[in-house]
Amino acid sequence: MKSKPEPIDRSATLSVGEVAQRSGVPVSTLHFYESKGLITSHRAPSNHRRYARDVLRRVAFIRVAQRVGIALADISDALATLPTSAAPSRADWARLSAGWRAELDERMAQLKKLRDTLDDCIGCGCLSIDRCRLRNPGDKLASQGPGARRLVVIQRADD
Ligand code: FES
Protein backbone atom coordinates (compact mmCIF):
# COMPACT_ATOMS: atom_id res chain seq x y z
CA MET A 1 0.00 0.00 0.00
CA LYS A 2 1.29 3.44 -0.93
CA SER A 3 1.86 5.85 1.91
CA LYS A 4 0.49 9.37 1.66
CA PRO A 5 3.08 11.97 0.66
CA GLU A 6 4.26 14.24 3.41
CA PRO A 7 2.41 17.57 3.38
CA ILE A 8 4.60 20.36 2.04
CA ASP A 9 5.09 23.55 4.01
CA ARG A 10 4.52 26.04 1.19
CA SER A 11 5.96 28.90 3.24
CA ALA A 12 9.29 27.14 3.71
CA THR A 13 12.11 28.44 1.55
CA LEU A 14 14.25 26.29 -0.71
CA SER A 15 17.99 26.03 -1.16
CA VAL A 16 19.40 26.47 -4.66
CA GLY A 17 20.02 22.72 -4.77
CA GLU A 18 16.38 22.01 -3.95
CA VAL A 19 15.23 24.44 -6.64
CA ALA A 20 17.59 22.78 -9.12
CA GLN A 21 16.35 19.32 -8.22
CA ARG A 22 12.65 20.16 -8.40
CA SER A 23 12.87 22.35 -11.51
CA GLY A 24 15.38 20.22 -13.41
CA VAL A 25 17.45 23.34 -14.08
CA PRO A 26 21.18 23.31 -13.23
CA VAL A 27 22.37 25.43 -10.33
CA SER A 28 24.61 27.40 -12.71
CA THR A 29 21.57 28.32 -14.81
CA LEU A 30 19.65 29.38 -11.72
CA HIS A 31 22.54 31.64 -10.77
CA PHE A 32 22.50 33.04 -14.30
CA TYR A 33 18.76 33.74 -14.07
CA GLU A 34 19.35 35.47 -10.77
CA SER A 35 22.18 37.59 -12.19
CA LYS A 36 19.71 38.72 -14.88
CA GLY A 37 17.06 39.56 -12.30
CA LEU A 38 14.64 36.86 -13.50
CA ILE A 39 14.49 35.24 -10.08
CA THR A 40 15.43 36.48 -6.63
CA SER A 41 16.57 34.98 -3.38
CA HIS A 42 17.44 36.21 0.05
CA ARG A 43 20.37 35.32 2.25
CA ALA A 44 19.85 33.10 5.26
CA PRO A 45 21.83 33.84 8.45
CA SER A 46 24.24 31.18 7.18
CA ASN A 47 24.72 33.40 4.08
CA HIS A 48 23.25 30.71 1.82
CA ARG A 49 20.69 31.74 -0.77
CA ARG A 50 17.10 30.82 0.00
CA TYR A 51 14.23 30.94 -2.50
CA ALA A 52 10.52 31.32 -1.94
CA ARG A 53 8.71 28.30 -3.30
CA ASP A 54 6.99 30.30 -6.06
CA VAL A 55 10.40 30.54 -7.75
CA LEU A 56 9.60 27.11 -9.21
CA ARG A 57 6.74 28.56 -11.22
CA ARG A 58 8.92 31.42 -12.44
CA VAL A 59 11.65 28.99 -13.50
CA ALA A 60 9.11 26.77 -15.28
CA PHE A 61 7.75 29.83 -17.07
CA ILE A 62 11.26 30.92 -18.12
CA ARG A 63 12.11 27.45 -19.43
CA VAL A 64 8.97 27.06 -21.50
CA ALA A 65 9.22 30.59 -22.88
CA GLN A 66 12.85 30.00 -23.84
CA ARG A 67 11.95 26.71 -25.45
CA VAL A 68 9.49 28.42 -27.79
CA GLY A 69 12.12 30.97 -28.72
CA ILE A 70 11.18 34.00 -26.65
CA ALA A 71 14.17 36.21 -25.89
CA LEU A 72 15.37 36.42 -22.32
CA ALA A 73 14.90 40.20 -22.37
CA ASP A 74 11.20 39.75 -23.25
CA ILE A 75 10.83 37.11 -20.55
CA SER A 76 12.46 39.48 -18.10
CA ASP A 77 10.08 42.30 -19.10
CA ALA A 78 7.10 40.00 -18.57
CA LEU A 79 8.31 38.77 -15.19
CA ALA A 80 8.91 42.36 -14.11
CA THR A 81 5.12 42.88 -14.22
CA LEU A 82 4.66 40.35 -11.41
CA PRO A 83 4.75 41.43 -7.77
CA THR A 84 7.97 40.73 -5.93
CA SER A 85 6.70 41.21 -2.40
CA ALA A 86 4.52 38.10 -2.45
CA ALA A 87 3.89 35.02 -4.55
CA PRO A 88 2.11 36.07 -7.76
CA SER A 89 -1.56 35.23 -7.73
CA ARG A 90 -3.55 33.65 -10.54
CA ALA A 91 -4.74 37.13 -11.46
CA ASP A 92 -1.13 38.33 -11.75
CA TRP A 93 -0.28 35.46 -14.09
CA ALA A 94 -3.46 36.10 -16.06
CA ARG A 95 -2.44 39.73 -16.54
CA LEU A 96 0.99 38.66 -17.76
CA SER A 97 -0.63 36.15 -20.11
CA ALA A 98 -3.00 38.78 -21.52
CA GLY A 99 -0.06 41.05 -22.25
CA TRP A 100 1.61 38.27 -24.17
CA ARG A 101 -1.37 37.02 -26.10
CA ALA A 102 -0.53 38.74 -29.39
CA GLU A 103 3.09 37.59 -29.19
CA LEU A 104 2.08 34.00 -28.47
CA ASP A 105 -0.58 34.01 -31.19
CA GLU A 106 2.06 35.15 -33.68
CA ARG A 107 4.46 32.41 -32.62
CA MET A 108 1.75 29.78 -32.80
CA ALA A 109 0.89 30.92 -36.32
CA GLN A 110 4.55 30.69 -37.31
CA LEU A 111 4.94 27.22 -35.82
CA LYS A 112 1.77 26.04 -37.55
CA LYS A 113 3.01 27.41 -40.84
CA LEU A 114 6.39 25.73 -40.33
CA ARG A 115 4.68 22.43 -39.58
CA ASP A 116 2.41 22.68 -42.60
CA THR A 117 5.05 23.72 -45.12
CA LEU A 118 8.08 21.63 -44.18
CA ASP A 119 7.54 19.32 -47.15
CA ASP A 120 6.92 22.21 -49.53
CA CYS A 121 8.96 25.05 -50.94
CA ILE A 122 9.45 27.70 -48.28
CA GLY A 123 10.85 30.32 -50.64
CA CYS A 124 14.30 30.45 -49.08
CA GLY A 125 16.25 30.70 -52.35
CA CYS A 126 17.76 27.20 -52.25
CA LEU A 127 15.71 25.90 -55.24
CA SER A 128 16.59 22.42 -53.98
CA ILE A 129 13.28 20.55 -54.06
CA ASP A 130 10.99 19.78 -56.96
CA ARG A 131 8.25 22.16 -55.72
CA CYS A 132 10.61 25.16 -55.96
CA ARG A 133 10.19 25.26 -59.73
CA LEU A 134 6.49 25.84 -59.24
CA ARG A 135 6.44 27.86 -56.03
CA ASN A 136 9.52 29.99 -56.48
CA PRO A 137 10.62 29.81 -60.12
CA GLY A 138 14.04 31.35 -60.62
CA ASP A 139 13.93 32.51 -57.00
CA LYS A 140 11.48 35.29 -57.87
CA LEU A 141 10.59 35.56 -54.16
CA ALA A 142 14.04 37.10 -53.51
CA SER A 143 12.56 40.36 -54.78
CA GLN A 144 10.32 40.44 -51.67
CA GLY A 145 13.25 40.45 -49.25
CA PRO A 146 15.59 38.06 -47.45
CA GLY A 147 14.72 34.79 -45.74
CA ALA A 148 12.16 32.07 -46.32
CA ARG A 149 9.48 34.26 -47.91
CA ARG A 150 6.74 31.64 -47.84
CA LEU A 151 7.35 30.99 -44.15
CA VAL A 152 7.31 34.54 -42.93
CA VAL A 153 4.07 35.33 -41.15
CA ILE A 154 4.92 38.71 -39.69
CA GLN A 155 8.32 40.24 -40.09
CA ARG A 156 9.30 41.33 -36.60
CA ALA A 157 11.02 44.67 -36.10
CA ASP A 158 14.07 42.99 -34.54
CA ASP A 159 14.41 40.32 -37.30
S1 FES B 1 12.69 25.33 -50.60
FE1 FES B 1 14.21 26.88 -50.83
S2 FES B 1 13.50 27.99 -52.57
FE2 FES B 1 12.14 26.35 -52.44
CSV table of N, CA and C and ligand atoms in Angstrom, one decimal:
chain,number,residue,atom,x,y,z
A,1,MET,N,0.8,-1.2,0.0
A,1,MET,CA,0.0,0.0,0.0
A,1,MET,C,0.9,1.3,0.0
A,2,LYS,N,0.5,2.2,-0.8
A,2,LYS,CA,1.3,3.4,-0.9
A,2,LYS,C,1.0,4.3,0.3
A,3,SER,N,2.1,4.9,0.8
A,3,SER,CA,1.9,5.8,1.9
A,3,SER,C,1.6,7.2,1.3
A,4,LYS,N,0.8,8.0,2.1
A,4,LYS,CA,0.5,9.4,1.7
A,4,LYS,C,1.7,10.2,1.6
A,5,PRO,N,1.9,11.1,0.6
A,5,PRO,CA,3.1,12.0,0.7
A,5,PRO,C,3.0,12.9,1.8
A,6,GLU,N,4.2,13.3,2.3
A,6,GLU,CA,4.3,14.2,3.4
A,6,GLU,C,3.7,15.6,3.0
A,7,PRO,N,2.9,16.2,3.8
A,7,PRO,CA,2.4,17.6,3.4
A,7,PRO,C,3.6,18.5,3.3
A,8,ILE,N,3.5,19.4,2.3
A,8,ILE,CA,4.6,20.4,2.0
A,8,ILE,C,4.3,21.7,2.7
A,9,ASP,N,5.2,22.2,3.4
A,9,ASP,CA,5.1,23.6,4.0
A,9,ASP,C,5.4,24.6,2.9
A,10,ARG,N,4.3,25.2,2.3
A,10,ARG,CA,4.5,26.0,1.2
A,10,ARG,C,5.2,27.4,1.5
A,11,SER,N,5.3,27.7,2.8
A,11,SER,CA,6.0,28.9,3.2
A,11,SER,C,7.5,28.7,3.4
A,12,ALA,N,7.9,27.4,3.5
A,12,ALA,CA,9.3,27.1,3.7
A,12,ALA,C,10.1,27.5,2.5
A,13,THR,N,11.3,28.1,2.7
A,13,THR,CA,12.1,28.4,1.5
A,13,THR,C,12.9,27.2,1.1
A,14,LEU,N,13.5,27.4,-0.1
A,14,LEU,CA,14.3,26.3,-0.7
A,14,LEU,C,15.7,26.7,-0.9
A,15,SER,N,16.6,25.8,-0.8
A,15,SER,CA,18.0,26.0,-1.2
A,15,SER,C,18.1,26.0,-2.7
A,16,VAL,N,19.2,26.5,-3.2
A,16,VAL,CA,19.4,26.5,-4.7
A,16,VAL,C,19.4,25.0,-5.2
A,17,GLY,N,20.0,24.1,-4.4
A,17,GLY,CA,20.0,22.7,-4.8
A,17,GLY,C,18.6,22.1,-4.9
A,18,GLU,N,17.8,22.5,-3.9
A,18,GLU,CA,16.4,22.0,-4.0
A,18,GLU,C,15.6,22.6,-5.2
A,19,VAL,N,15.9,23.8,-5.5
A,19,VAL,CA,15.2,24.4,-6.6
A,19,VAL,C,15.7,23.7,-7.9
A,20,ALA,N,17.0,23.5,-8.0
A,20,ALA,CA,17.6,22.8,-9.1
A,20,ALA,C,17.0,21.4,-9.3
A,21,GLN,N,16.9,20.7,-8.2
A,21,GLN,CA,16.4,19.3,-8.2
A,21,GLN,C,14.9,19.3,-8.7
A,22,ARG,N,14.1,20.2,-8.1
A,22,ARG,CA,12.6,20.2,-8.4
A,22,ARG,C,12.4,20.7,-9.8
A,23,SER,N,13.1,21.7,-10.2
A,23,SER,CA,12.9,22.3,-11.5
A,23,SER,C,13.6,21.6,-12.7
A,24,GLY,N,14.6,20.9,-12.3
A,24,GLY,CA,15.4,20.2,-13.4
A,24,GLY,C,16.3,21.2,-14.1
A,25,VAL,N,16.6,22.3,-13.5
A,25,VAL,CA,17.4,23.3,-14.1
A,25,VAL,C,18.8,23.4,-13.3
A,26,PRO,N,19.9,23.3,-14.0
A,26,PRO,CA,21.2,23.3,-13.2
A,26,PRO,C,21.4,24.5,-12.3
A,27,VAL,N,22.1,24.3,-11.3
A,27,VAL,CA,22.4,25.4,-10.3
A,27,VAL,C,23.0,26.6,-11.1
A,28,SER,N,23.9,26.3,-12.0
A,28,SER,CA,24.6,27.4,-12.7
A,28,SER,C,23.6,28.2,-13.5
A,29,THR,N,22.6,27.6,-14.0
A,29,THR,CA,21.6,28.3,-14.8
A,29,THR,C,20.7,29.2,-13.9
A,30,LEU,N,20.4,28.6,-12.7
A,30,LEU,CA,19.6,29.4,-11.7
A,30,LEU,C,20.4,30.6,-11.3
A,31,HIS,N,21.7,30.5,-11.1
A,31,HIS,CA,22.5,31.6,-10.8
A,31,HIS,C,22.5,32.7,-11.9
A,32,PHE,N,22.6,32.1,-13.1
A,32,PHE,CA,22.5,33.0,-14.3
A,32,PHE,C,21.2,33.8,-14.3
A,33,TYR,N,20.1,33.1,-14.1
A,33,TYR,CA,18.8,33.7,-14.1
A,33,TYR,C,18.7,34.8,-13.0
A,34,GLU,N,19.3,34.5,-11.9
A,34,GLU,CA,19.3,35.5,-10.8
A,34,GLU,C,20.2,36.7,-11.1
A,35,SER,N,21.3,36.5,-11.8
A,35,SER,CA,22.2,37.6,-12.2
A,35,SER,C,21.5,38.5,-13.2
A,36,LYS,N,20.5,37.9,-13.9
A,36,LYS,CA,19.7,38.7,-14.9
A,36,LYS,C,18.4,39.3,-14.3
A,37,GLY,N,18.2,39.0,-13.0
A,37,GLY,CA,17.1,39.6,-12.3
A,37,GLY,C,15.8,38.8,-12.6
A,38,LEU,N,15.9,37.6,-13.2
A,38,LEU,CA,14.6,36.9,-13.5
A,38,LEU,C,14.1,36.2,-12.3
A,39,ILE,N,14.9,35.8,-11.4
A,39,ILE,CA,14.5,35.2,-10.1
A,39,ILE,C,15.3,35.9,-9.0
A,40,THR,N,14.7,35.8,-7.8
A,40,THR,CA,15.4,36.5,-6.6
A,40,THR,C,15.5,35.5,-5.5
A,41,SER,N,16.4,35.8,-4.6
A,41,SER,CA,16.6,35.0,-3.4
A,41,SER,C,16.9,35.9,-2.2
A,42,HIS,N,16.9,35.4,-1.1
A,42,HIS,CA,17.4,36.2,0.0
A,42,HIS,C,18.5,35.4,0.8
A,43,ARG,N,19.3,36.0,1.5
A,43,ARG,CA,20.4,35.3,2.2
A,43,ARG,C,19.9,34.9,3.6
A,44,ALA,N,20.1,33.6,3.9
A,44,ALA,CA,19.8,33.1,5.3
A,44,ALA,C,21.0,33.6,6.2
A,45,PRO,N,20.8,33.5,7.5
A,45,PRO,CA,21.8,33.8,8.4
A,45,PRO,C,23.1,33.1,8.1
A,46,SER,N,23.0,31.9,7.5
A,46,SER,CA,24.2,31.2,7.2
A,46,SER,C,24.9,31.7,5.9
A,47,ASN,N,24.3,32.8,5.3
A,47,ASN,CA,24.7,33.4,4.1
A,47,ASN,C,24.4,32.6,2.8
A,48,HIS,N,23.7,31.5,3.0
A,48,HIS,CA,23.3,30.7,1.8
A,48,HIS,C,22.0,31.4,1.2
A,49,ARG,N,21.9,31.2,-0.1
A,49,ARG,CA,20.7,31.7,-0.8
A,49,ARG,C,19.5,30.9,-0.5
A,50,ARG,N,18.4,31.5,-0.2
A,50,ARG,CA,17.1,30.8,0.0
A,50,ARG,C,16.1,31.4,-1.0
A,51,TYR,N,15.2,30.5,-1.5
A,51,TYR,CA,14.2,30.9,-2.5
A,51,TYR,C,12.8,30.6,-2.0
A,52,ALA,N,11.9,31.6,-2.2
A,52,ALA,CA,10.5,31.3,-1.9
A,52,ALA,C,10.1,30.2,-2.9
A,53,ARG,N,9.1,29.4,-2.5
A,53,ARG,CA,8.7,28.3,-3.3
A,53,ARG,C,8.1,28.7,-4.7
A,54,ASP,N,7.6,29.9,-4.8
A,54,ASP,CA,7.0,30.3,-6.1
A,54,ASP,C,8.1,30.5,-7.1
A,55,VAL,N,9.3,30.4,-6.7
A,55,VAL,CA,10.4,30.5,-7.8
A,55,VAL,C,10.3,29.4,-8.8
A,56,LEU,N,9.7,28.3,-8.3
A,56,LEU,CA,9.6,27.1,-9.2
A,56,LEU,C,8.7,27.4,-10.4
A,57,ARG,N,7.6,28.2,-10.1
A,57,ARG,CA,6.7,28.6,-11.2
A,57,ARG,C,7.4,29.5,-12.2
A,58,ARG,N,8.2,30.5,-11.6
A,58,ARG,CA,8.9,31.4,-12.4
A,58,ARG,C,9.9,30.7,-13.3
A,59,VAL,N,10.6,29.7,-12.7
A,59,VAL,CA,11.6,29.0,-13.5
A,59,VAL,C,11.0,28.2,-14.6
A,60,ALA,N,9.8,27.5,-14.3
A,60,ALA,CA,9.1,26.8,-15.3
A,60,ALA,C,8.7,27.7,-16.4
A,61,PHE,N,8.2,28.9,-16.1
A,61,PHE,CA,7.8,29.8,-17.1
A,61,PHE,C,8.9,30.2,-18.0
A,62,ILE,N,10.1,30.5,-17.4
A,62,ILE,CA,11.3,30.9,-18.1
A,62,ILE,C,11.7,29.8,-19.1
A,63,ARG,N,11.7,28.6,-18.6
A,63,ARG,CA,12.1,27.5,-19.4
A,63,ARG,C,11.2,27.3,-20.6
A,64,VAL,N,9.9,27.3,-20.4
A,64,VAL,CA,9.0,27.1,-21.5
A,64,VAL,C,9.1,28.2,-22.5
A,65,ALA,N,9.1,29.4,-22.0
A,65,ALA,CA,9.2,30.6,-22.9
A,65,ALA,C,10.5,30.5,-23.7
A,66,GLN,N,11.6,30.1,-23.1
A,66,GLN,CA,12.9,30.0,-23.8
A,66,GLN,C,12.7,28.9,-24.9
A,67,ARG,N,12.1,27.8,-24.5
A,67,ARG,CA,12.0,26.7,-25.5
A,67,ARG,C,11.2,27.1,-26.7
A,68,VAL,N,10.2,28.0,-26.6
A,68,VAL,CA,9.5,28.4,-27.8
A,68,VAL,C,10.1,29.6,-28.4
A,69,GLY,N,11.3,30.0,-28.0
A,69,GLY,CA,12.1,31.0,-28.7
A,69,GLY,C,11.9,32.4,-28.3
A,70,ILE,N,11.4,32.6,-27.1
A,70,ILE,CA,11.2,34.0,-26.6
A,70,ILE,C,12.5,34.5,-26.0
A,71,ALA,N,12.9,35.7,-26.4
A,71,ALA,CA,14.2,36.2,-25.9
A,71,ALA,C,14.1,36.4,-24.4
A,72,LEU,N,15.3,36.3,-23.8
A,72,LEU,CA,15.4,36.4,-22.3
A,72,LEU,C,15.0,37.8,-21.9
A,73,ALA,N,15.3,38.8,-22.7
A,73,ALA,CA,14.9,40.2,-22.4
A,73,ALA,C,13.4,40.3,-22.3
A,74,ASP,N,12.7,39.7,-23.2
A,74,ASP,CA,11.2,39.7,-23.3
A,74,ASP,C,10.6,39.0,-22.1
A,75,ILE,N,11.3,37.9,-21.7
A,75,ILE,CA,10.8,37.1,-20.5
A,75,ILE,C,11.0,38.0,-19.3
A,76,SER,N,12.2,38.6,-19.2
A,76,SER,CA,12.5,39.5,-18.1
A,76,SER,C,11.4,40.6,-18.0
A,77,ASP,N,11.1,41.2,-19.1
A,77,ASP,CA,10.1,42.3,-19.1
A,77,ASP,C,8.7,41.8,-18.6
A,78,ALA,N,8.4,40.6,-19.0
A,78,ALA,CA,7.1,40.0,-18.6
A,78,ALA,C,7.1,39.7,-17.1
A,79,LEU,N,8.2,39.1,-16.6
A,79,LEU,CA,8.3,38.8,-15.2
A,79,LEU,C,8.3,40.0,-14.3
A,80,ALA,N,8.8,41.1,-14.9
A,80,ALA,CA,8.9,42.4,-14.1
A,80,ALA,C,7.5,42.9,-13.8
A,81,THR,N,6.5,42.4,-14.5
A,81,THR,CA,5.1,42.9,-14.2
A,81,THR,C,4.5,42.2,-13.0
A,82,LEU,N,5.2,41.1,-12.6
A,82,LEU,CA,4.7,40.4,-11.4
A,82,LEU,C,5.1,41.0,-10.1
A,83,PRO,N,4.3,40.9,-9.1
A,83,PRO,CA,4.7,41.4,-7.8
A,83,PRO,C,6.0,40.7,-7.2
A,84,THR,N,6.8,41.4,-6.5
A,84,THR,CA,8.0,40.7,-5.9
A,84,THR,C,7.8,40.6,-4.4
A,85,SER,N,6.8,41.3,-3.9
A,85,SER,CA,6.7,41.2,-2.4
A,85,SER,C,6.0,40.0,-1.9
A,86,ALA,N,5.3,39.3,-2.8
A,86,ALA,CA,4.5,38.1,-2.4
A,86,ALA,C,4.4,37.2,-3.7
A,87,ALA,N,4.0,35.9,-3.4
A,87,ALA,CA,3.9,35.0,-4.6
A,87,ALA,C,2.8,35.6,-5.5
A,88,PRO,N,3.1,35.6,-6.8
A,88,PRO,CA,2.1,36.1,-7.8
A,88,PRO,C,0.8,35.2,-7.7
A,89,SER,N,-0.3,35.9,-7.8
A,89,SER,CA,-1.6,35.2,-7.7
A,89,SER,C,-1.9,34.8,-9.1
A,90,ARG,N,-3.0,34.0,-9.2
A,90,ARG,CA,-3.5,33.7,-10.5
A,90,ARG,C,-3.8,34.9,-11.4
A,91,ALA,N,-4.4,35.9,-10.7
A,91,ALA,CA,-4.7,37.1,-11.5
A,91,ALA,C,-3.5,37.8,-12.0
A,92,ASP,N,-2.4,37.8,-11.3
A,92,ASP,CA,-1.1,38.3,-11.7
A,92,ASP,C,-0.6,37.6,-13.0
A,93,TRP,N,-0.7,36.3,-12.9
A,93,TRP,CA,-0.3,35.5,-14.1
A,93,TRP,C,-1.2,35.7,-15.3
A,94,ALA,N,-2.5,35.9,-15.0
A,94,ALA,CA,-3.5,36.1,-16.1
A,94,ALA,C,-3.2,37.4,-16.8
A,95,ARG,N,-2.8,38.4,-16.0
A,95,ARG,CA,-2.4,39.7,-16.5
A,95,ARG,C,-1.2,39.6,-17.4
A,96,LEU,N,-0.2,38.9,-17.0
A,96,LEU,CA,1.0,38.7,-17.8
A,96,LEU,C,0.6,37.9,-19.1
A,97,SER,N,-0.2,36.9,-18.9
A,97,SER,CA,-0.6,36.2,-20.1
A,97,SER,C,-1.4,37.0,-21.1
A,98,ALA,N,-2.2,37.9,-20.6
A,98,ALA,CA,-3.0,38.8,-21.5
A,98,ALA,C,-2.1,39.7,-22.3
A,99,GLY,N,-1.0,40.2,-21.6
A,99,GLY,CA,-0.1,41.1,-22.2
A,99,GLY,C,0.7,40.4,-23.3
A,100,TRP,N,0.8,39.1,-23.2
A,100,TRP,CA,1.6,38.3,-24.2
A,100,TRP,C,0.8,37.6,-25.3
A,101,ARG,N,-0.5,37.8,-25.2
A,101,ARG,CA,-1.4,37.0,-26.1
A,101,ARG,C,-1.0,37.2,-27.6
A,102,ALA,N,-0.8,38.5,-28.0
A,102,ALA,CA,-0.5,38.7,-29.4
A,102,ALA,C,0.8,38.1,-29.8
A,103,GLU,N,1.8,38.2,-28.9
A,103,GLU,CA,3.1,37.6,-29.2
A,103,GLU,C,3.0,36.1,-29.3
A,104,LEU,N,2.2,35.5,-28.4
A,104,LEU,CA,2.1,34.0,-28.5
A,104,LEU,C,1.3,33.6,-29.7
A,105,ASP,N,0.2,34.3,-30.0
A,105,ASP,CA,-0.6,34.0,-31.2
A,105,ASP,C,0.3,34.0,-32.4
A,106,GLU,N,1.2,35.0,-32.5
A,106,GLU,CA,2.1,35.1,-33.7
A,106,GLU,C,3.0,33.9,-33.8
A,107,ARG,N,3.5,33.6,-32.6
A,107,ARG,CA,4.5,32.4,-32.6
A,107,ARG,C,3.7,31.1,-33.0
A,108,MET,N,2.5,31.0,-32.5
A,108,MET,CA,1.7,29.8,-32.8
A,108,MET,C,1.5,29.7,-34.3
A,109,ALA,N,1.2,30.9,-34.9
A,109,ALA,CA,0.9,30.9,-36.3
A,109,ALA,C,2.1,30.5,-37.1
A,110,GLN,N,3.3,31.0,-36.6
A,110,GLN,CA,4.6,30.7,-37.3
A,110,GLN,C,4.9,29.2,-37.2
A,111,LEU,N,4.7,28.6,-36.0
A,111,LEU,CA,4.9,27.2,-35.8
A,111,LEU,C,4.0,26.4,-36.7
A,112,LYS,N,2.7,26.8,-36.8
A,112,LYS,CA,1.8,26.0,-37.6
A,112,LYS,C,2.2,26.1,-39.0
A,113,LYS,N,2.6,27.3,-39.4
A,113,LYS,CA,3.0,27.4,-40.8
A,113,LYS,C,4.3,26.6,-41.1
A,114,LEU,N,5.2,26.5,-40.2
A,114,LEU,CA,6.4,25.7,-40.3
A,114,LEU,C,6.0,24.3,-40.4
A,115,ARG,N,5.1,23.8,-39.6
A,115,ARG,CA,4.7,22.4,-39.6
A,115,ARG,C,4.0,22.1,-40.9
A,116,ASP,N,3.2,23.0,-41.4
A,116,ASP,CA,2.4,22.7,-42.6
A,116,ASP,C,3.2,22.8,-43.9
A,117,THR,N,4.3,23.5,-43.9
A,117,THR,CA,5.1,23.7,-45.1
A,117,THR,C,6.4,23.0,-45.2
A,118,LEU,N,6.7,22.2,-44.2
A,118,LEU,CA,8.1,21.6,-44.2
A,118,LEU,C,8.4,20.7,-45.4
A,119,ASP,N,7.3,20.2,-46.0
A,119,ASP,CA,7.5,19.3,-47.1
A,119,ASP,C,7.3,20.1,-48.4
A,120,ASP,N,7.2,21.4,-48.3
A,120,ASP,CA,6.9,22.2,-49.5
A,120,ASP,C,8.0,23.2,-49.7
A,121,CYS,N,8.0,24.0,-50.8
A,121,CYS,CA,9.0,25.1,-50.9
A,121,CYS,C,8.6,26.2,-49.9
A,122,ILE,N,9.7,26.6,-49.2
A,122,ILE,CA,9.5,27.7,-48.3
A,122,ILE,C,10.0,29.1,-48.8
A,123,GLY,N,10.4,29.1,-50.0
A,123,GLY,CA,10.9,30.3,-50.6
A,123,GLY,C,12.1,30.9,-50.1
A,124,CYS,N,13.1,30.0,-49.7
A,124,CYS,CA,14.3,30.5,-49.1
A,124,CYS,C,15.4,30.7,-50.1
A,125,GLY,N,15.2,30.4,-51.4
A,125,GLY,CA,16.2,30.7,-52.4
A,125,GLY,C,17.1,29.5,-52.7
A,126,CYS,N,16.9,28.4,-52.0
A,126,CYS,CA,17.8,27.2,-52.2
A,126,CYS,C,17.4,26.5,-53.6
A,127,LEU,N,16.2,26.6,-54.0
A,127,LEU,CA,15.7,25.9,-55.2
A,127,LEU,C,16.1,24.4,-55.3
A,128,SER,N,16.1,23.8,-54.1
A,128,SER,CA,16.6,22.4,-54.0
A,128,SER,C,15.5,21.3,-54.0
A,129,ILE,N,14.3,21.6,-54.0
A,129,ILE,CA,13.3,20.6,-54.1
A,129,ILE,C,12.4,20.8,-55.3
A,130,ASP,N,11.7,19.7,-55.7
A,130,ASP,CA,11.0,19.8,-57.0
A,130,ASP,C,9.9,20.9,-57.0
A,131,ARG,N,9.3,21.2,-55.8
A,131,ARG,CA,8.3,22.2,-55.7
A,131,ARG,C,8.8,23.6,-55.9
A,132,CYS,N,10.1,23.8,-55.8
A,132,CYS,CA,10.6,25.2,-56.0
A,132,CYS,C,10.3,25.7,-57.4
A,133,ARG,N,10.4,24.8,-58.4
A,133,ARG,CA,10.2,25.3,-59.7
A,133,ARG,C,8.8,25.9,-59.9
A,134,LEU,N,7.9,25.4,-59.2
A,134,LEU,CA,6.5,25.8,-59.2
A,134,LEU,C,6.2,27.0,-58.3
A,135,ARG,N,6.7,26.9,-57.1
A,135,ARG,CA,6.4,27.9,-56.0
A,135,ARG,C,7.4,29.1,-56.0
A,136,ASN,N,8.6,28.9,-56.5
A,136,ASN,CA,9.5,30.0,-56.5
A,136,ASN,C,10.4,29.9,-57.7
A,137,PRO,N,9.8,30.0,-58.9
A,137,PRO,CA,10.6,29.8,-60.1
A,137,PRO,C,11.7,30.9,-60.2
A,138,GLY,N,12.9,30.4,-60.5
A,138,GLY,CA,14.0,31.3,-60.6
A,138,GLY,C,14.3,32.2,-59.4
A,139,ASP,N,13.8,31.8,-58.3
A,139,ASP,CA,13.9,32.5,-57.0
A,139,ASP,C,13.3,33.9,-57.1
A,140,LYS,N,12.1,34.0,-57.7
A,140,LYS,CA,11.5,35.3,-57.9
A,140,LYS,C,11.1,35.9,-56.5
A,141,LEU,N,11.0,35.0,-55.5
A,141,LEU,CA,10.6,35.6,-54.2
A,141,LEU,C,11.7,36.4,-53.5
A,142,ALA,N,12.9,36.3,-54.0
A,142,ALA,CA,14.0,37.1,-53.5
A,142,ALA,C,13.7,38.6,-53.6
A,143,SER,N,12.9,38.9,-54.6
A,143,SER,CA,12.6,40.4,-54.8
A,143,SER,C,11.7,40.9,-53.6
A,144,GLN,N,11.1,40.0,-52.8
A,144,GLN,CA,10.3,40.4,-51.7
A,144,GLN,C,11.1,40.7,-50.4
A,145,GLY,N,12.4,40.3,-50.4
A,145,GLY,CA,13.3,40.4,-49.2
A,145,GLY,C,14.0,39.2,-48.9
A,146,PRO,N,14.8,39.2,-47.8
A,146,PRO,CA,15.6,38.1,-47.4
A,146,PRO,C,14.8,37.0,-46.7
A,147,GLY,N,15.3,35.8,-46.6
A,147,GLY,CA,14.7,34.8,-45.7
A,147,GLY,C,13.7,33.9,-46.5
A,148,ALA,N,13.1,33.0,-45.8
A,148,ALA,CA,12.2,32.1,-46.3
A,148,ALA,C,10.8,32.8,-46.5
A,149,ARG,N,10.6,33.4,-47.7
A,149,ARG,CA,9.5,34.3,-47.9
A,149,ARG,C,8.1,33.6,-47.7
A,150,ARG,N,8.0,32.3,-48.0
A,150,ARG,CA,6.7,31.6,-47.8
A,150,ARG,C,6.5,31.2,-46.4
A,151,LEU,N,7.5,31.4,-45.5
A,151,LEU,CA,7.4,31.0,-44.1
A,151,LEU,C,7.1,32.2,-43.2
A,152,VAL,N,7.4,33.3,-43.7
A,152,VAL,CA,7.3,34.5,-42.9
A,152,VAL,C,5.8,34.9,-42.7
A,153,VAL,N,5.4,34.9,-41.5
A,153,VAL,CA,4.1,35.3,-41.1
A,153,VAL,C,4.0,36.8,-40.9
A,154,ILE,N,4.8,37.3,-40.0
A,154,ILE,CA,4.9,38.7,-39.7
A,154,ILE,C,6.4,39.0,-39.5
A,155,GLN,N,6.9,39.9,-40.2
A,155,GLN,CA,8.3,40.2,-40.1
A,155,GLN,C,8.5,41.1,-38.8
A,156,ARG,N,9.1,40.6,-37.8
A,156,ARG,CA,9.3,41.3,-36.6
A,156,ARG,C,10.3,42.4,-36.8
A,157,ALA,N,10.1,43.5,-36.0
A,157,ALA,CA,11.0,44.7,-36.1
A,157,ALA,C,12.5,44.3,-35.8
A,158,ASP,N,12.7,43.3,-34.9
A,158,ASP,CA,14.1,43.0,-34.5
A,158,ASP,C,14.6,41.9,-35.4
A,159,ASP,N,13.9,41.4,-36.4
A,159,ASP,CA,14.4,40.3,-37.3
A,159,ASP,C,15.4,40.9,-38.3
B,1,FES,S1,12.7,25.3,-50.6
B,1,FES,FE1,14.2,26.9,-50.8
B,1,FES,S2,13.5,28.0,-52.6
B,1,FES,FE2,12.1,26.3,-52.4
